[in-house]
Coordinates of C-alpha atoms in Angstrom, one line a residue:
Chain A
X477 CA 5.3 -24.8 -8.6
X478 CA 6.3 -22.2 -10.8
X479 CA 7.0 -18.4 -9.9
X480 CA 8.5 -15.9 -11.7
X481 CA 9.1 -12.1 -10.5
X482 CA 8.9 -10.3 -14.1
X483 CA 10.0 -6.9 -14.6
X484 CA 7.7 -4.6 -16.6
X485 CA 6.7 -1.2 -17.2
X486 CA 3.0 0.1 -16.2
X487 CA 1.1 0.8 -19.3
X488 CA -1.0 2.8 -18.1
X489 CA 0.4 6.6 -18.3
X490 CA 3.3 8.2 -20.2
X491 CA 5.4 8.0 -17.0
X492 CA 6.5 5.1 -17.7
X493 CA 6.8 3.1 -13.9
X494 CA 9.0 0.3 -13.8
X495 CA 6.8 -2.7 -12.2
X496 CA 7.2 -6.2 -11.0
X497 CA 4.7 -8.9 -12.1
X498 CA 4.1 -12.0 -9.2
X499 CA 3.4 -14.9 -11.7
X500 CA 2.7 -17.5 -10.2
X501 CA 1.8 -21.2 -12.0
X502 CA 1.0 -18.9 -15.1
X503 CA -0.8 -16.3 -13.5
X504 CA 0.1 -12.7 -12.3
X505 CA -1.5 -12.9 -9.2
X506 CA 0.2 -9.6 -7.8
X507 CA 1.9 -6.2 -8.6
X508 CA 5.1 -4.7 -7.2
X509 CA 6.4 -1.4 -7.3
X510 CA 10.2 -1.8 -8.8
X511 CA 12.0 -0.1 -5.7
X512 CA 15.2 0.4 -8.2
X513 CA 13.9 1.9 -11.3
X514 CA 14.8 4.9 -11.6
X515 CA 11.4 6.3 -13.0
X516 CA 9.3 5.4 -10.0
X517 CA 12.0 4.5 -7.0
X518 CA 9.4 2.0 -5.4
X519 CA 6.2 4.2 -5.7
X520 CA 3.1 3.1 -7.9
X521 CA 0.0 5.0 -8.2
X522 CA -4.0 2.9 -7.6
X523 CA -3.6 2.0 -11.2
X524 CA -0.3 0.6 -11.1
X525 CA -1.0 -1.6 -8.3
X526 CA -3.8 -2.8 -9.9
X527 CA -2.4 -3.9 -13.2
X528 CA -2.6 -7.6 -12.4
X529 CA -6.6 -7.3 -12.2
X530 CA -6.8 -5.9 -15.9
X531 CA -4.9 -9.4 -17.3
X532 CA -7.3 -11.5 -15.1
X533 CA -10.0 -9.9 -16.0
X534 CA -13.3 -12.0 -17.0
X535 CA -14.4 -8.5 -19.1
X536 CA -11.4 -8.8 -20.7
X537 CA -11.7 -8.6 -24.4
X538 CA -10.0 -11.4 -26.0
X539 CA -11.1 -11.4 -29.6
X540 CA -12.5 -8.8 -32.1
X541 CA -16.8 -8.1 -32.2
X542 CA -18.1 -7.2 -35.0
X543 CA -20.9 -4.9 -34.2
X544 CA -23.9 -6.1 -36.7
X545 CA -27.9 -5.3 -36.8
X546 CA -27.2 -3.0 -32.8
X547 CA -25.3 -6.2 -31.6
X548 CA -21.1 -7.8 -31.1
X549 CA -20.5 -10.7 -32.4
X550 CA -17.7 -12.4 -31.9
X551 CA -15.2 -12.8 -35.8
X552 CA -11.4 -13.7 -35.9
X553 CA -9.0 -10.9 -36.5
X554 CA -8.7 -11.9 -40.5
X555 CA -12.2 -10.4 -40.5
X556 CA -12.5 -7.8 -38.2
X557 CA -9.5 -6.0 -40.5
X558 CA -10.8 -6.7 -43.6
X559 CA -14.1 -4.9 -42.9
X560 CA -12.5 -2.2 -40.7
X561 CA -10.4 -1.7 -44.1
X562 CA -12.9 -1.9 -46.7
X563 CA -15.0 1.0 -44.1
X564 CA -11.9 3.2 -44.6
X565 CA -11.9 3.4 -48.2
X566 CA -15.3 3.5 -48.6
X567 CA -15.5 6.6 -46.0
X568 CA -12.0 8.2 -48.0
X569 CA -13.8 7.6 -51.4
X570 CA -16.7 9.3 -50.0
X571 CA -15.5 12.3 -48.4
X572 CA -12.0 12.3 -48.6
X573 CA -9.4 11.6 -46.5
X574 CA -9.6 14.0 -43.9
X575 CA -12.3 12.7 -42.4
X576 CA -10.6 10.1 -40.8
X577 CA -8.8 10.9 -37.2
X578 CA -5.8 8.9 -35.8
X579 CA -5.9 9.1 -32.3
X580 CA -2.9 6.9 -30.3
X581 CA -2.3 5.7 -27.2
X582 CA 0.3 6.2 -24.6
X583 CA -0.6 2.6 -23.7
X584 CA 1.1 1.5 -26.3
X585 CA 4.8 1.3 -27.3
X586 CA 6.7 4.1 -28.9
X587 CA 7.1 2.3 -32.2
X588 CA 3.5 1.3 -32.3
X589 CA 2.9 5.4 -32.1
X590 CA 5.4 5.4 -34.7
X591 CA 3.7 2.7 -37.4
X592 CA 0.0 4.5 -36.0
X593 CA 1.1 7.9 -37.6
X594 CA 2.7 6.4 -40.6
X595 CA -0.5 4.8 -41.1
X596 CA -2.7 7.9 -40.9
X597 CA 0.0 9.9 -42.9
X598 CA 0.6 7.5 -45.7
X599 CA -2.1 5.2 -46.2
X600 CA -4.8 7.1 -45.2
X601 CA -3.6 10.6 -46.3
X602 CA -4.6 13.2 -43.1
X603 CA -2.5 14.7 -40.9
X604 CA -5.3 14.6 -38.0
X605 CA -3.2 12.7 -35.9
X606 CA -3.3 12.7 -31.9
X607 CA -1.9 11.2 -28.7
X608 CA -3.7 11.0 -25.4
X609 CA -0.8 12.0 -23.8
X610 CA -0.4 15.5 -25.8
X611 CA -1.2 17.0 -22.5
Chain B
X899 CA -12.5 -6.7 23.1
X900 CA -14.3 -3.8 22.9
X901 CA -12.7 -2.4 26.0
X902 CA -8.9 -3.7 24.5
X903 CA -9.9 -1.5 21.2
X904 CA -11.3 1.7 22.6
X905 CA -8.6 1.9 25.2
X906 CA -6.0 1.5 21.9
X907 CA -8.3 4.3 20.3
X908 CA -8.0 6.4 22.9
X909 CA -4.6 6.0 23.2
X910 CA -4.3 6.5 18.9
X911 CA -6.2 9.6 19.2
X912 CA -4.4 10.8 21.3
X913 CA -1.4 11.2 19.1
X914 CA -3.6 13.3 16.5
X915 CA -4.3 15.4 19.3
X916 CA -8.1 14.5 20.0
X917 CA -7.9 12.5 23.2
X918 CA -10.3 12.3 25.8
X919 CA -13.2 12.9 22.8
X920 CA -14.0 8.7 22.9
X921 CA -15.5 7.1 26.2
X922 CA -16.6 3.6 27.0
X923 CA -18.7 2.9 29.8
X924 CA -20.6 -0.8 30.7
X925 CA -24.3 0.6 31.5
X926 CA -26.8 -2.0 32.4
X927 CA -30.5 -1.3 31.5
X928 CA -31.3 -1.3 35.4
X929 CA -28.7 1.9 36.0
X930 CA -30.6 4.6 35.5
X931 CA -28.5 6.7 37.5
X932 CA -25.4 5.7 36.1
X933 CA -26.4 6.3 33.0
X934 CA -27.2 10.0 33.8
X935 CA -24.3 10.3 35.5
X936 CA -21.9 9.3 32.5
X937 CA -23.9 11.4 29.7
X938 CA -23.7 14.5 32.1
X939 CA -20.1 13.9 32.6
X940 CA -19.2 13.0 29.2
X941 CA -21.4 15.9 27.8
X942 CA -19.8 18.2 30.4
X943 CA -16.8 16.6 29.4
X944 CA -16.9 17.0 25.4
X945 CA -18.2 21.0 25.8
X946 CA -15.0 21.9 27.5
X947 CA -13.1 20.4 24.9
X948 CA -14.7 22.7 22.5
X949 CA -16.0 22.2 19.0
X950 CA -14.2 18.9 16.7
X951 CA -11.7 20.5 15.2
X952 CA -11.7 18.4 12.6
X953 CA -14.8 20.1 11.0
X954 CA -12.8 22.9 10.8
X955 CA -10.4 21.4 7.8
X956 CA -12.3 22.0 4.7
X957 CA -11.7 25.3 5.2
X958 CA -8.1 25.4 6.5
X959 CA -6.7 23.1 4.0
X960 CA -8.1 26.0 1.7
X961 CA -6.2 28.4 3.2
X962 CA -3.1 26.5 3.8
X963 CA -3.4 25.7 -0.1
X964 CA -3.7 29.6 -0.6
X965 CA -0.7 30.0 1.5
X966 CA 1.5 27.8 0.1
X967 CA 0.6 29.1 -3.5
X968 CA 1.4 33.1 -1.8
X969 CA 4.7 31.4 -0.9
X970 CA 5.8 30.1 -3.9
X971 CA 4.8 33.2 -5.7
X972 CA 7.2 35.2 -2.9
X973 CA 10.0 33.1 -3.3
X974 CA 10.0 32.9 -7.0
X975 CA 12.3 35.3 -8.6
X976 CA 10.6 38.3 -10.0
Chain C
X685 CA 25.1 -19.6 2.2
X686 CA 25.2 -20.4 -2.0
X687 CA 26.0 -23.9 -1.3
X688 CA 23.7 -24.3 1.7
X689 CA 21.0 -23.2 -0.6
X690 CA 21.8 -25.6 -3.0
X691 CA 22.2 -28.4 -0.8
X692 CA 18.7 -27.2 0.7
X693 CA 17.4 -27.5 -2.7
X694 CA 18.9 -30.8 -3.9
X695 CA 17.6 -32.7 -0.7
X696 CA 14.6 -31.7 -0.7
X697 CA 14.3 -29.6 2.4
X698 CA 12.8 -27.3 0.3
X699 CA 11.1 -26.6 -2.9
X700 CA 11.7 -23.3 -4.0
X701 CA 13.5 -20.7 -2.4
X702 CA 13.2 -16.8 -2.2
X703 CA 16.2 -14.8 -2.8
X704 CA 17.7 -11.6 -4.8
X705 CA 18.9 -12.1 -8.5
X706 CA 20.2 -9.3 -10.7
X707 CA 17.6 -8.7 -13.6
X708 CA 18.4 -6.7 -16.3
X709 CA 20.9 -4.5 -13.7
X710 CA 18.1 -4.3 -11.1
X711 CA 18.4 -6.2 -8.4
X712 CA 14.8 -8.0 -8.0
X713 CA 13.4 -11.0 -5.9
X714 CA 14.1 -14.4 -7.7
X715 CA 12.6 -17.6 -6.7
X716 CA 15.2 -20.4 -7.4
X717 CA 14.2 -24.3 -8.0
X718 CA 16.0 -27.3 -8.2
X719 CA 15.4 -27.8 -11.7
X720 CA 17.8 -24.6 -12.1
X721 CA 20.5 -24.9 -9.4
X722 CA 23.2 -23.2 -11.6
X723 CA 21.2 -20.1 -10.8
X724 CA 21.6 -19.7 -7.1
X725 CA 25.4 -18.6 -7.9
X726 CA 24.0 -15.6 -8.9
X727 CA 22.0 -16.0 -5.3
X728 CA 22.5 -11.8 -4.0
X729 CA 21.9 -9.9 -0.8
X730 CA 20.2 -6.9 -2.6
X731 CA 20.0 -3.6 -1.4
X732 CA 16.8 -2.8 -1.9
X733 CA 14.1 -4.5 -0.2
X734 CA 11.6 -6.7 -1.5
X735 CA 8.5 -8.5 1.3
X736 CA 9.8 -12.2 0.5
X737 CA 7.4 -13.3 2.9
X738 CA 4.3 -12.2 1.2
X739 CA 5.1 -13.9 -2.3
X740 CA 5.6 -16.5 0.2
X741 CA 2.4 -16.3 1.1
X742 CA 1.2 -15.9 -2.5
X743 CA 2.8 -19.4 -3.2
X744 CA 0.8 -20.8 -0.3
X745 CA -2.1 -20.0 -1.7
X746 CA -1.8 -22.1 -4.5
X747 CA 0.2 -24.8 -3.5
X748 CA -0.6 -25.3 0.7
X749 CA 2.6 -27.8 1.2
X750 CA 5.0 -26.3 -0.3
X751 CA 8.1 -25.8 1.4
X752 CA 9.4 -22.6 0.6
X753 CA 13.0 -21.6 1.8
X754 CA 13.9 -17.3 2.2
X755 CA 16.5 -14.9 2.7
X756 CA 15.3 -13.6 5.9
X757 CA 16.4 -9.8 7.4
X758 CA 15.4 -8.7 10.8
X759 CA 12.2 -7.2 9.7
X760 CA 11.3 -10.8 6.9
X761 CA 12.0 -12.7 10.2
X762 CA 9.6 -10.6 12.4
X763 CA 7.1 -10.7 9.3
X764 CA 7.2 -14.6 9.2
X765 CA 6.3 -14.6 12.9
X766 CA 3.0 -12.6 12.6
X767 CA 2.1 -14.5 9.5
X768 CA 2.6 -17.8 11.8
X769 CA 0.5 -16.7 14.5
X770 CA -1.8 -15.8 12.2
X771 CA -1.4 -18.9 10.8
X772 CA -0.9 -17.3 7.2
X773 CA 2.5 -19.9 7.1
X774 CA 3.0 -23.3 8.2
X775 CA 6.6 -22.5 10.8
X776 CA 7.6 -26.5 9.3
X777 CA 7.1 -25.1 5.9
X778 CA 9.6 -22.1 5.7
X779 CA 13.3 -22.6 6.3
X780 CA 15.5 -18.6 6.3
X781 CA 18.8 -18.2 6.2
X782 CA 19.1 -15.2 8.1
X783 CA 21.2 -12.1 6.9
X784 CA 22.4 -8.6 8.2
X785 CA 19.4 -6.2 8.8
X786 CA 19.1 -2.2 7.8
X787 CA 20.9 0.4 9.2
X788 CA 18.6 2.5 11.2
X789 CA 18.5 4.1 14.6
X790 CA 19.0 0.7 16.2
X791 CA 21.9 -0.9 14.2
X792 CA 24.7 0.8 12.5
X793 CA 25.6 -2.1 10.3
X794 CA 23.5 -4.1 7.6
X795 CA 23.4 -4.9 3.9
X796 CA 20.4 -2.9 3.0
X797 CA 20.2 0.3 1.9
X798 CA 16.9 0.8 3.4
X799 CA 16.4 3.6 6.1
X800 CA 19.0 6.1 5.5
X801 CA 17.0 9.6 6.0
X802 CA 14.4 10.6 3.7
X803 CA 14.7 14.4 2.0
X804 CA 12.5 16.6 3.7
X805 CA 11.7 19.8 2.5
X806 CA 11.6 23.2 4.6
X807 CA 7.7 23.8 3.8
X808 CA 7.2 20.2 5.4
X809 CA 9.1 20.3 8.4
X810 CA 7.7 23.7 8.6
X811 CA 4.0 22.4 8.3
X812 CA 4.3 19.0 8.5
X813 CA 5.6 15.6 10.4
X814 CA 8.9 15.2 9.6
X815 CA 9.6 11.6 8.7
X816 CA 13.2 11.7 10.5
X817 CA 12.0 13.0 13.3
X818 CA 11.6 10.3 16.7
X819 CA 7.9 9.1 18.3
X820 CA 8.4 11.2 21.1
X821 CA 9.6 14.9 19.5
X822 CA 6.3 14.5 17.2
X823 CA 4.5 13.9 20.8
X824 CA 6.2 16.6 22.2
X825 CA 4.1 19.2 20.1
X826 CA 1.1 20.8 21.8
X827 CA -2.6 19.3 20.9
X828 CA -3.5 21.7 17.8
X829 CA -0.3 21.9 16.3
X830 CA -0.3 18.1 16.3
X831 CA -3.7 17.6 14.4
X832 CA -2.5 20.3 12.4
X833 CA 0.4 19.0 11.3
X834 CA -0.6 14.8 10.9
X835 CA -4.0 16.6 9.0
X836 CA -1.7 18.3 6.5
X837 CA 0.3 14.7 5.8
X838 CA -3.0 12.9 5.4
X839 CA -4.4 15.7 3.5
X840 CA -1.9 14.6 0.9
X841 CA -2.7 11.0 0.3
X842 CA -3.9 10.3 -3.3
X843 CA -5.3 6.6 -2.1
X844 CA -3.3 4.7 -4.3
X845 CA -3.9 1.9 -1.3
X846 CA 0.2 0.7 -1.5
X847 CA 0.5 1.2 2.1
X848 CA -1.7 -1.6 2.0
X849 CA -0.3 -3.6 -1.0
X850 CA 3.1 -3.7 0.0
X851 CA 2.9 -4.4 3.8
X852 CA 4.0 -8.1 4.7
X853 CA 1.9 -8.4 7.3
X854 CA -2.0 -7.0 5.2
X855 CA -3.3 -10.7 3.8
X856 CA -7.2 -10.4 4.7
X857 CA -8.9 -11.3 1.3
X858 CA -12.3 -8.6 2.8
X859 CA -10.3 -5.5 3.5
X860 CA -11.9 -2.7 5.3
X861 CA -10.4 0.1 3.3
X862 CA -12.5 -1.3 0.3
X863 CA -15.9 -1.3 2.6
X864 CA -17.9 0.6 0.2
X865 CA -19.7 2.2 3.8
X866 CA -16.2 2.5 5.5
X867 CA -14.2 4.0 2.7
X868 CA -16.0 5.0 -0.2
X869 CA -14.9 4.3 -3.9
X870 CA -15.0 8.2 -5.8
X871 CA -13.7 10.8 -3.6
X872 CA -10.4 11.2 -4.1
X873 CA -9.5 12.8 -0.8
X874 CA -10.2 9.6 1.9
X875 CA -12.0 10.5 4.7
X876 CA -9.6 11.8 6.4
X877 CA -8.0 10.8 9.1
X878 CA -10.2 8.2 8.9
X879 CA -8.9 6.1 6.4
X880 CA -5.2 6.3 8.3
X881 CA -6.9 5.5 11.6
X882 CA -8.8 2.8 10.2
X883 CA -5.3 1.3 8.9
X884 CA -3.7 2.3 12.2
X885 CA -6.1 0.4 13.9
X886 CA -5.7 -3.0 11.9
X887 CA -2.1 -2.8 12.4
X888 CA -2.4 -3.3 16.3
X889 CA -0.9 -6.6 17.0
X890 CA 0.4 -6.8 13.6
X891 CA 2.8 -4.0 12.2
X892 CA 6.5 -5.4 12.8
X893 CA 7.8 -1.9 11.7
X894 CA 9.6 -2.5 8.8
X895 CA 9.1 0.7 6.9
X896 CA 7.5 -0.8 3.2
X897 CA 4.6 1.7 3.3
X898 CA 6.7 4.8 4.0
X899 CA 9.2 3.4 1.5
X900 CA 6.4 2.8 -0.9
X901 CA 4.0 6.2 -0.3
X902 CA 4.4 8.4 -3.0
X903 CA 2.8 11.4 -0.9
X904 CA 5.8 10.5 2.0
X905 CA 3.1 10.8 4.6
X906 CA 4.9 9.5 7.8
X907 CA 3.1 6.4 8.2
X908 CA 5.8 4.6 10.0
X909 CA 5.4 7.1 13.1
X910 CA 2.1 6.3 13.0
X911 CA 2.7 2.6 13.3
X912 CA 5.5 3.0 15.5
X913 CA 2.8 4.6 18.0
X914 CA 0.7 2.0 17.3
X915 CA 3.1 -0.4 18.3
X916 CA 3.7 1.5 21.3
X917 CA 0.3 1.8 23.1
X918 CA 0.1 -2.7 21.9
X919 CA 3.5 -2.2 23.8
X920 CA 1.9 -0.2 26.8
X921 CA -1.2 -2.0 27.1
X922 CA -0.7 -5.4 26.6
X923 CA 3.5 -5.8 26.9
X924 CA 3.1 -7.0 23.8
X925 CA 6.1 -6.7 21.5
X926 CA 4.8 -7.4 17.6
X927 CA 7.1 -9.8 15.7
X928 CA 9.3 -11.1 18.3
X929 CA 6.2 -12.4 20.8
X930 CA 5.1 -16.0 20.0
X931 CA 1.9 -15.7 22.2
X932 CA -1.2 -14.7 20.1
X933 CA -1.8 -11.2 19.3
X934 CA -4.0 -9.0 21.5
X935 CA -6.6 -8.6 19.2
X936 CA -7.3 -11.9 18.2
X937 CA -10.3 -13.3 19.0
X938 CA -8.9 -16.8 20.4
X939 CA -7.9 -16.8 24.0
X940 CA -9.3 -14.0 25.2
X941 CA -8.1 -13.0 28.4
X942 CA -8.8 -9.2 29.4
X943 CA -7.6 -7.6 32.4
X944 CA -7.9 -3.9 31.1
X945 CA -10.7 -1.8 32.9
X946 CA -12.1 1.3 31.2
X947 CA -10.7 4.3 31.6
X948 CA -12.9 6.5 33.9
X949 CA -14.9 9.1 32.3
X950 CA -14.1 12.0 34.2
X951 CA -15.1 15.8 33.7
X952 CA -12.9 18.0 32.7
X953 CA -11.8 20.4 35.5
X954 CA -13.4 24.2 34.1
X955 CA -10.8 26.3 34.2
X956 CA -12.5 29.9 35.4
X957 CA -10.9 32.4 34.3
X958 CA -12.8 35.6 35.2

């Protein structure tokens, strides 16, 4: 038997609520509300509670699709980039690069945001950048 | 069990301020009269009561909301 | 209680055991093995409040046998009761070692920080249930003023269902808050006060009063008062006292002995006034 309470913080809104993952044998089987952070002081909203159900998810995506003649098909991540890249430059060549949009995620971590803009400002060349969380 | 969770009801209702609104009564198909008897009384019963007041909270939560927005709005400094 | 812990663990008495750890400066619930007994120095009675029992329960759910030792307050102890009767535990399988309970209205000293008064604001002890206030002052309002006033708590609840999640005692896998025809999945607003009454309801026989849902509502609807009736009319009607009873609950289905008759349906004397 193996259980391990892991702290963590909800990914889910900007807010930032500190959570506590029930893994047990290799498997978050629960969420908890962290009563001593500071951000949430033992309160989670519906989608905090339920964080556990998104990792166990059988919907879950767990590689890249390629979509290809109206249907996914499953490629490895090697692929998937190189197409997704080769797409870009064809689209910049074409009409330039501001017709590409960068729109980033509070889901993700403030250096991620970071690299995401620096993407869209330097290799792409557009300032249309934008966050979900610009409220 | 029925009668151990309606009298618990009744009781729990009676904290929100709705009690006597939920009756239980054992009426066999053969007691006619009985039957009459409890729907008059509980009918009787539930009229003098009055209305549910409950149906009556769409419409005060709006106001309460309008209330408490006139509230802030008067406490705020100019 | 370090080295009792330890000796627990090293012959085998038990398994795992629950306790408090300091993670990254918070204090969280740690499960210490024997594989990693230098740990349980850092064994610690935290001060905030974690339900042991139901990762306890969590663990039994995987691994039925395992024995599973706890740090065990008043309110884990009473917990571990219900989940016995309910036969959610195994009574050979969990050792405690028992430690100071909360301060509250009933005990002056404890280790937890857990019920010192909540912050009530003027608008909701204006409008509202306060949550300091006793059972029988909110009772002691007249019959509108008291739907009035538990309406505008419930009115607030955002259904984030953590009264549910947190509670010790709240293992059915079917749950009748997530009855699509009970409660339904869209509207934000519940149906209110259904939703709270349906909860109330389940909680007969079962709520041991430790205050995780309050703790853990982010609307601070004053669900303990609501449970601490609930335990009351169990209390009234049956004599039965949830948590420290070992007889089966008065709800459950097994042993059914009824001795209650229902309450006459009488009519309502019509007060004339012309």
């Amino acid at each position: 038997m193996e259980c391990k309470l892991v702290p963590s913080v909800c990914s889910y809104c900007g807010t930032g609520c500190g959570v506590l993952f029930e893994v047990i044998n290799g498997k978050i089987v629960s969420t908890l509300p962290m009563k001593t952070h500071p951000v949430n002081e033992g309160k989670l909203c519906i989608k905090g509670w339920n964080l556990h159900e998104h990792v166990n998810s059988f919907m879950r995506l767990k590689q890249p699709l390629v979509k290809t003649f109206g249907r996914f098909i499953k490629t490895d991540w090697d692929e998937a980039i190189q197409l997704t890249a080769d797409r870009f430059r064809e689209i910049i060549e074409k009409y330039g690069p501001d017709s590409i949009g960068v729109l980033v995620s509070a889901k993700i971590t403030n250096e991620e945001n970071y690299l995401a803009q620096k993407f869209a400002r330097a290799a792409i060349g557009t300032n249309n950048v934008d966050h979900c969380a610009r409220l | 069990m029925t009668v151990k969770r309606i009298t618990f009801l009744q009781e729990l209702l009676g904290l929100l301020g709705l009690g006597g609104r939920l009756g239980l009564s054992w009426i066999s198909s053969a007691e006619a009269q009985k039957f009459v008897q409890v729907v008059t009384d509980f009918t009787q019963k539930i009229k003098s009561l009055g209305p549910n007041p409950l149906s009556a909270f769409p419409e005060k939560r709006k106001a309460a909301a309008a209330g408490l927005l006139l509230e802030q709005s008067s406490v705020m400094p100019a | 209680m370090n080295n009792k812990v330890k000796a627990w663990l090293e012959d085998g008495t038990i398994d795992v055991f629950l306790g408090y750890k300091e993670v990254d400066h918070h204090p969280l619930p740690y499960c210490f093995t024997k594989e990693r007994l230098d740990e349980v120095d850092d064994l610690l009675l935290s001060p905030a409040r974690y339900s042991l029992e139901k990762i306890a329960t969590h663990m039994t759910d995987e691994e039925p046998d395992i024995k599973i030792g706890m740090l065990a307050r008043d309110c884990n102890s009473r917990a571990l009761n219900v989940l016995y009767l309910w036969n959610q535990l195994n009574p050979d399988n969990v050792r405690t070692v028992n430690v100071n309970c909360c301060p509250s209205r009933l005990k002056e000293h404890g280790d937890c920080s857990y019920l010192e008064p909540e912050t009530v604001g003027a608008y909701k002890r204006r409008v509202g249930v306060d949550n300091n206030l006793a059972l029988k002052d909110v009772e002691a309002y007249d019959e509108t003023e008291r739907l009035d006033r538990w309406m505008y708590e419930f009115q607030k609840c955002i259904k984030c269902y953590g009264c549910r999640n947190i509670c010790p005692v709240c293992f059915c896998k079917e749950c009748s808050l997530e009855h699509d025809e009970l409660v339904r999945t869209g509207p934000l607003l519940p149906d209110v006060p259904v939703f709270h009454m349906v909860r109330a309801v389940h909680m007969a026989g079962r709520c041991i009063d430790c205050g995780l849902c309050e703790a853990a509502c982010p609307m601070d609807i004053p669900l303990r008062l609501l449970y601490q009736k609930v335990n009351q009319i169990v209390m009234d009607l049956f004599d039965y006292k949830t948590g420290t009873s070992v007889e089966q609950p008065p709800f459950s289905i097994l042993g059914d002995t009824v001795t209650l008759e229902p309450k006459p349906i009488e009519p309502l004397k019509v007060i004339n006034n012309e």
